[in-house]
XYZ file of C-alpha atoms in Angstrom:
481
model
C -0.712 142.900 70.674
C 1.008 144.078 67.538
C 2.443 147.583 67.899
C 1.290 150.346 65.527
C -2.181 148.640 64.695
C -5.633 149.292 66.136
C -7.074 146.533 68.116
C -10.622 145.620 68.886
C -11.836 147.963 71.670
C -9.462 150.682 70.883
C -10.810 154.027 69.854
C -8.440 154.407 66.950
C -9.547 156.574 63.937
C -12.206 155.103 61.792
C -11.848 155.266 58.036
C -14.542 155.632 55.419
C -14.606 154.684 51.719
C -12.829 157.029 49.509
C -12.349 159.766 52.183
C -10.995 160.645 55.557
C -12.773 158.999 58.512
C -16.040 160.545 59.844
C -16.035 161.557 63.515
C -16.723 158.652 65.952
C -19.954 158.270 67.467
C -20.413 160.263 70.614
C -20.466 158.538 74.013
C -23.933 157.216 74.719
C -24.754 156.408 71.132
C -26.712 153.148 70.816
C -24.522 150.138 70.652
C -24.408 147.564 67.785
C -25.910 145.014 70.116
C -29.373 146.361 69.510
C -32.273 144.376 70.820
C -34.138 144.608 67.545
C -32.712 142.233 65.027
C -31.078 143.977 62.100
C -31.049 147.348 63.881
C -27.689 149.308 63.370
C -25.997 151.298 66.062
C -27.123 154.880 65.904
C -30.134 153.901 63.696
C -31.976 157.028 62.732
C -28.787 159.115 62.678
C -26.749 156.874 60.392
C -27.131 156.450 56.662
C -24.648 154.132 55.061
C -23.039 155.263 51.871
C -23.844 152.924 48.931
C -20.892 150.482 48.436
C -19.951 147.541 46.305
C -18.468 145.594 49.144
C -16.654 142.149 48.796
C -15.531 140.034 51.776
C -12.497 138.058 51.317
C -12.403 135.434 54.075
C -9.603 133.003 54.965
C -11.012 129.393 55.635
C -7.662 127.568 55.673
C -7.007 124.716 58.033
C -5.710 127.038 60.765
C -9.142 128.451 61.157
C -11.111 126.058 63.282
C -15.014 125.531 62.554
C -16.094 127.487 65.634
C -13.705 130.446 64.670
C -15.008 130.344 61.060
C -18.511 130.737 62.531
C -17.158 133.864 64.398
C -15.903 135.230 61.069
C -19.440 134.574 59.456
C -20.961 136.379 62.441
C -18.508 139.259 61.967
C -19.635 139.526 58.407
C -23.333 139.482 59.218
C -22.919 142.172 61.807
C -21.336 144.444 59.336
C -24.331 143.747 56.978
C -26.615 144.621 59.671
C -25.140 148.145 59.836
C -25.533 148.777 56.059
C -28.434 149.825 53.881
C -28.807 146.856 51.591
C -30.478 147.155 48.078
C -29.976 147.618 44.436
C -29.511 151.231 44.902
C -27.704 151.004 48.157
C -24.933 148.588 49.268
C -24.396 145.420 47.368
C -22.369 142.534 49.059
C -20.400 139.655 47.579
C -18.196 136.971 49.563
C -15.065 135.357 48.339
C -13.954 132.403 50.255
C -10.242 131.231 49.944
C -7.684 128.812 51.234
C -5.384 127.150 48.702
C -8.143 127.620 46.210
C -10.643 130.452 45.731
C -14.495 130.308 45.514
C -16.860 133.096 44.958
C -19.750 132.164 47.286
C -22.070 134.744 45.788
C -21.757 137.815 43.498
C -22.843 141.522 44.103
C -25.987 141.062 42.314
C -27.141 137.870 43.979
C -29.104 139.334 47.121
C -30.898 142.608 47.547
C -32.066 142.366 51.160
C -30.396 141.753 54.523
C -32.192 138.626 55.408
C -31.464 136.581 52.294
C -27.963 137.972 52.374
C -27.223 136.880 55.866
C -28.776 133.435 55.229
C -26.292 133.067 52.339
C -23.367 133.934 54.560
C -24.504 131.262 57.155
C -24.402 128.513 54.577
C -20.559 129.096 53.678
C -18.308 126.344 54.658
C -14.525 126.234 55.166
C -12.233 125.211 52.068
C -9.540 123.582 54.220
C -5.715 123.897 53.455
C -3.559 126.733 52.193
C -3.575 130.618 52.432
C -3.510 132.064 48.950
C -4.316 135.625 49.724
C -2.812 137.027 46.616
C -4.868 134.686 44.401
C -7.957 135.644 46.392
C -7.458 139.423 45.790
C -6.859 138.722 42.047
C -10.059 136.772 41.773
C -12.127 139.474 43.413
C -10.621 142.058 41.182
C -11.229 139.966 37.957
C -14.460 138.264 38.779
C -16.377 140.045 41.643
C -15.693 143.753 40.853
C -17.115 143.470 37.327
C -20.234 145.000 35.697
C -21.438 141.363 34.800
C -21.150 140.336 38.459
C -23.123 143.377 39.682
C -20.529 146.046 40.308
C -21.464 149.617 39.332
C -19.507 151.584 36.726
C -17.232 154.528 37.263
C -20.043 157.105 36.480
C -22.101 155.904 39.559
C -19.329 157.099 41.960
C -20.006 154.026 44.071
C -16.926 153.006 45.941
C -15.421 149.525 45.610
C -14.372 148.088 48.956
C -12.817 144.788 49.892
C -12.292 143.407 53.535
C -9.784 140.797 53.850
C -9.878 138.460 56.979
C -6.963 136.198 57.682
C -5.098 134.631 60.555
C -1.863 133.610 58.826
C 1.022 134.498 56.466
C 0.043 134.469 52.708
C 1.599 131.624 50.638
C 1.815 133.634 47.597
C 2.858 137.065 46.661
C 0.350 139.816 47.725
C 2.370 142.992 47.242
C 2.014 143.447 43.493
C -1.542 142.092 43.195
C -2.840 144.348 46.077
C -1.149 147.380 44.440
C -2.923 146.653 41.176
C -6.284 146.313 43.055
C -5.768 149.648 44.710
C -4.802 151.243 41.380
C -8.013 149.944 39.831
C -9.962 151.816 42.522
C -10.565 149.181 45.074
C -10.151 150.323 48.751
C -8.617 147.503 50.805
C -9.218 146.831 54.545
C -7.050 144.049 56.228
C -8.156 142.356 59.328
C -5.540 140.177 60.955
C -6.284 137.510 63.723
C -4.039 135.711 66.070
C -0.849 134.754 64.001
C -1.545 136.956 61.108
C 1.546 138.555 59.544
C 1.442 142.250 60.073
C 3.868 143.086 57.208
C 1.513 141.258 54.754
C -1.533 143.104 56.229
C 0.304 146.482 55.496
C 1.164 145.380 52.004
C -2.395 144.526 51.284
C -4.294 147.539 52.891
C -4.888 150.972 51.391
C -3.372 154.101 52.891
C -3.451 155.404 55.549
C -2.683 152.181 57.159
C -3.872 153.187 60.587
C -7.330 153.468 59.178
C -7.279 150.321 57.022
C -5.306 147.773 59.103
C -7.026 146.085 62.208
C -5.849 143.335 64.565
C -7.565 141.154 67.126
C -5.838 138.486 69.352
C -8.519 135.874 68.731
C -11.659 135.169 66.611
C -13.603 135.349 69.798
C -13.421 139.248 69.845
C -13.526 139.844 65.954
C -17.187 140.774 66.306
C -16.254 143.838 68.120
C -14.689 145.056 65.010
C -18.154 145.328 63.356
C -18.830 148.589 65.226
C -15.614 149.982 63.935
C -16.695 149.222 60.320
C -20.052 150.733 61.069
C -18.365 154.003 61.938
C -16.324 153.553 58.766
C -19.195 152.986 56.345
C -21.814 154.819 58.243
C -22.459 158.512 57.587
C -23.342 159.882 61.061
C -25.740 162.839 60.590
C -24.498 165.631 62.824
C -27.740 167.506 62.282
C -29.785 164.786 63.893
C -26.986 164.136 66.596
C -26.861 168.000 67.424
C -23.160 168.208 67.033
C -23.213 170.532 63.996
C -22.844 173.930 65.855
C -25.017 175.731 63.368
C -26.633 178.751 64.875
C -29.845 178.618 62.848
C -30.290 175.701 60.364
C -28.261 172.530 59.842
C -28.618 170.952 56.284
C -27.548 167.247 55.901
C -25.632 166.765 52.707
C -25.416 162.935 53.035
C -22.317 160.878 53.737
C -21.976 162.403 57.183
C -21.461 165.867 55.774
C -23.588 168.977 56.378
C -23.682 172.702 56.078
C -25.214 175.596 57.979
C -27.833 177.940 56.633
C -29.571 181.018 58.264
C -33.044 181.894 58.837
C -34.687 184.426 56.423
C -33.346 187.839 56.822
C -29.889 186.544 58.156
C -26.627 185.950 56.211
C -24.045 183.343 57.079
C -20.843 184.621 58.664
C -17.365 183.774 57.599
C -17.136 180.982 60.232
C -19.946 179.239 58.256
C -21.758 178.501 61.363
C -23.145 181.832 62.873
C -25.558 184.219 61.297
C -25.999 188.001 61.233
C -29.217 189.941 60.492
C -29.231 191.291 56.885
C -29.238 195.095 56.690
C -31.845 195.142 53.892
C -32.106 198.956 54.285
C -28.441 199.267 53.489
C -28.750 196.822 50.494
C -31.345 199.083 48.899
C -33.525 196.176 48.141
C -36.346 197.210 50.433
C -38.527 199.150 48.080
C -39.582 201.685 50.854
C -40.430 205.070 49.118
C -39.375 207.188 52.112
C -37.678 205.519 55.037
C -36.527 201.925 55.582
C -36.306 200.813 59.266
C -34.304 197.646 60.242
C -36.120 195.381 62.756
C -34.256 193.242 65.270
C -35.607 190.080 63.550
C -33.388 190.549 60.545
C -36.455 192.046 58.666
C -37.516 195.559 58.002
C -40.499 197.868 57.672
C -41.232 201.073 55.796
C -42.203 204.376 57.275
C -43.128 207.860 55.744
C -41.827 211.353 56.186
C -43.865 213.643 58.474
C -47.105 214.632 56.824
C -47.409 211.370 54.836
C -49.118 208.106 55.564
C -48.058 204.614 54.530
C -50.210 202.988 51.756
C -51.649 199.574 51.846
C -48.703 198.166 49.963
C -46.654 199.040 53.138
C -43.952 200.590 50.892
C -45.228 203.748 49.216
C -46.433 206.938 50.845
C -49.289 209.509 50.213
C -49.280 213.071 51.483
C -51.661 213.600 54.411
C -54.543 216.234 53.781
C -54.167 217.995 57.157
C -56.418 220.670 55.866
C -59.087 217.991 55.430
C -58.344 216.452 58.770
C -59.234 219.704 60.457
C -56.188 219.587 62.697
C -54.427 222.420 61.024
C -55.394 225.270 63.425
C -55.619 227.938 60.649
C -58.067 230.715 61.548
C -58.919 231.597 57.981
C -57.436 229.424 55.208
C -55.501 226.132 55.256
C -53.396 225.395 52.092
C -51.971 221.957 51.470
C -48.326 221.986 50.358
C -46.780 219.275 47.979
C -44.436 218.216 50.779
C -47.232 216.738 52.708
C -47.403 219.633 55.084
C -49.607 222.885 55.023
C -49.498 226.552 55.757
C -52.072 229.160 56.775
C -53.216 232.056 54.805
C -55.721 235.002 55.610
C -58.752 236.493 53.886
C -57.997 239.610 51.864
C -57.428 242.605 54.048
C -56.012 240.529 56.942
C -52.429 239.742 57.790
C -50.936 236.504 59.106
C -49.829 236.825 62.777
C -46.461 235.659 64.270
C -47.920 232.306 65.237
C -48.614 231.557 61.482
C -52.148 230.538 62.175
C -54.214 233.499 63.313
C -55.092 236.646 61.353
C -55.476 240.342 62.071
C -56.805 243.479 60.256
C -54.459 246.378 59.543
C -54.824 249.316 62.052
C -55.586 252.518 60.256
C -56.238 254.898 63.310
C -57.458 254.518 66.842
C -61.071 254.417 65.656
C -60.737 252.332 62.405
C -58.477 249.859 60.545
C -58.069 248.846 56.880
C -59.840 245.682 55.885
C -59.379 244.879 52.159
C -59.820 248.023 50.102
C -61.855 249.976 52.542
C -61.823 251.247 56.084
C -63.712 249.394 59.009
C -64.802 251.007 62.118
C -65.258 248.133 64.637
C -68.017 248.045 67.271
C -65.466 246.631 69.865
C -61.861 246.586 70.383
C -61.418 243.510 72.533
C -62.116 240.887 69.985
C -61.630 241.384 66.253
C -63.244 238.075 65.027
C -64.694 238.028 61.422
C -66.426 235.025 60.036
C -66.769 233.805 56.420
C -69.999 235.972 56.493
C -67.948 239.243 56.989
C -69.613 241.275 54.297
C -67.414 244.192 55.142
C -64.427 242.067 54.328
C -66.084 240.674 51.180
C -66.376 244.233 49.742
C -69.987 243.800 48.825
C -71.457 246.209 51.389
C -71.727 249.376 49.129
C -70.796 251.737 52.002
C -69.308 255.009 50.712
C -67.251 255.727 53.872
C -67.273 253.145 56.581
C -68.644 249.609 56.759
C -69.291 248.360 60.375
C -69.851 244.641 61.150
C -72.573 244.018 63.522
C -72.598 241.219 66.048
C -75.592 239.759 64.219
C -73.306 238.827 61.166
C -74.853 241.857 59.477
C -73.385 245.373 58.871
C -74.276 249.046 58.590
C -72.732 252.060 56.994
C -71.333 255.077 58.701
C -69.739 258.370 57.529
C -66.573 260.105 58.362
C -66.864 262.864 61.034
C -68.656 265.854 59.550
C -70.578 263.865 57.110
C -74.156 262.594 57.371
C -75.493 259.408 56.054
C -78.030 259.805 53.267
C -81.411 258.170 53.102
C -79.964 255.327 51.210
C -77.964 254.439 54.379
C -74.772 253.907 52.176
C -73.651 257.328 50.836
C -72.668 260.314 52.701
C -73.091 264.179 52.386
C -71.375 267.225 53.922
C -73.483 269.213 56.583
C -74.568 272.716 55.511
C -73.433 275.495 57.972
C -74.633 278.634 56.287
C -75.440 280.002 52.825
C -71.884 281.039 52.573
C -70.121 277.968 54.097
C -70.496 274.340 55.081
C -68.969 271.829 57.347
C -66.758 269.200 55.597
C -65.131 266.804 57.997
C -63.709 268.742 60.954
C -63.369 272.077 59.222
C -65.520 274.798 57.524
C -65.417 275.435 53.769
C -66.462 278.863 52.161
C -66.954 278.296 48.390
C -66.672 280.982 45.722
C -70.201 279.984 44.369
C -73.584 280.737 45.779
C -74.173 277.217 46.865
C -72.031 274.098 47.780
C -74.107 272.200 45.113
C -72.805 274.540 42.307
C -69.276 274.702 43.274
C -68.494 271.120 42.294
C -65.529 271.341 44.679
C -62.839 268.723 44.394
C -60.908 269.126 47.675
C -57.720 267.701 48.814
C -56.383 268.044 52.381
C -52.982 269.541 53.249
C -51.421 268.258 56.393
C -49.005 271.122 57.089
C -50.185 273.257 60.152
C -51.491 276.847 59.258
C -52.871 275.954 55.960
C -56.517 275.339 55.298
C -58.405 273.478 52.520
C -58.056 274.239 48.802
C -60.143 273.295 45.949
C -58.562 271.995 42.681
C -58.790 275.551 41.214
C -56.668 277.009 44.028
C -59.442 278.609 46.098
C -58.878 278.379 49.796
C -61.468 278.015 52.473
C -61.731 280.297 55.426
C -62.323 279.458 59.038
C -61.156 275.795 58.473
C -59.432 274.074 61.346
C -55.960 272.481 60.821
C -55.576 268.643 60.548
């Protein structure tokens, strides 16, 4: 073995046209010796990059006929691993010894079958090893637009593989340098007695990826798998070696990138994903409250007292008064905030519970309701319905309106008064010709009759003083309040 160069069977780094090598196929990948004819190793996960590929093969006298057959098999095996076609890889063969012959040009064959048949028909040229001349011929006649090579705008790499078993009989250093400068990527395969220094002069950098050596032609076929790894873009998305947390996207040529499912964003490591906080981004459109879900999505909610509309984003105030769940004893009032408050009918006050209502106590026997005094028929339960005519103020009672349990009412008078025949107004009770009862005390007028006196009385609450009319007359015998 020659030191410093990969040999057949070694797992040295594989190159690829115009870039660093792709990762080697993992253990257990299908071998190139597939049972189906023309099936490439790793078929289904490998897509070769389009190339303009020229084989430059040595057929000098040192290469015996059987060995030359091995070289042709090597070429055919590489063709098997490629996608052949006008838009894919195009292949040409340059045969050389002391002379150079272009066996067929890049545009000659567009399918694998006819291409391999053409390779099988190639015969040796006999004496001499003019490697430099062969490279020059390939550069001048094979890698041309007229011969089927694609132009610079196509970005299709130009690749040449030189196979030789001897020392070049001409100068290769300068011509190989010109070929590389023109954009041709050169691979050198040495067999048996091949000169390693000459191989290094011909090959592109890095040399460890472009120079190969085998001891005999009998094992040269093994190098076909190495060139498959070189020219084949292994798809890590299909192989499952991508390490993307969510989605692996194949970019071609063995490259890929990771993406995330909807609602997630790619982390700085370009592989893992984190849920997007759409609520924080303020792109949610929720009118009231945005709630992040564990799935990387979100949903909208509403403030208390509101319901979510059909668009699942905007909110409408709940009419709790209409729902009948308010608990107000008298009146429910909807607020603009989507809530409500309770109010009472006129003459009632809202209790501490903010829901029930009570009348205002006036004395132990009556209480104020609206603008008049009500004398209840019971004390245990002060419940007045919407038909409370006493509360409505339409009863017409002069003194006291009393609600009956039958949702009706009747009128009563203050103590010392009697109810008139109209059942609404009240009159003072006559006591004698010189005095009459008014309330709880006796009034003695200065006139002959109470009807003539037209008394307008006012009560004085200080002890020891009686009633006095508006003209200053005092009544006798009255009792103190």
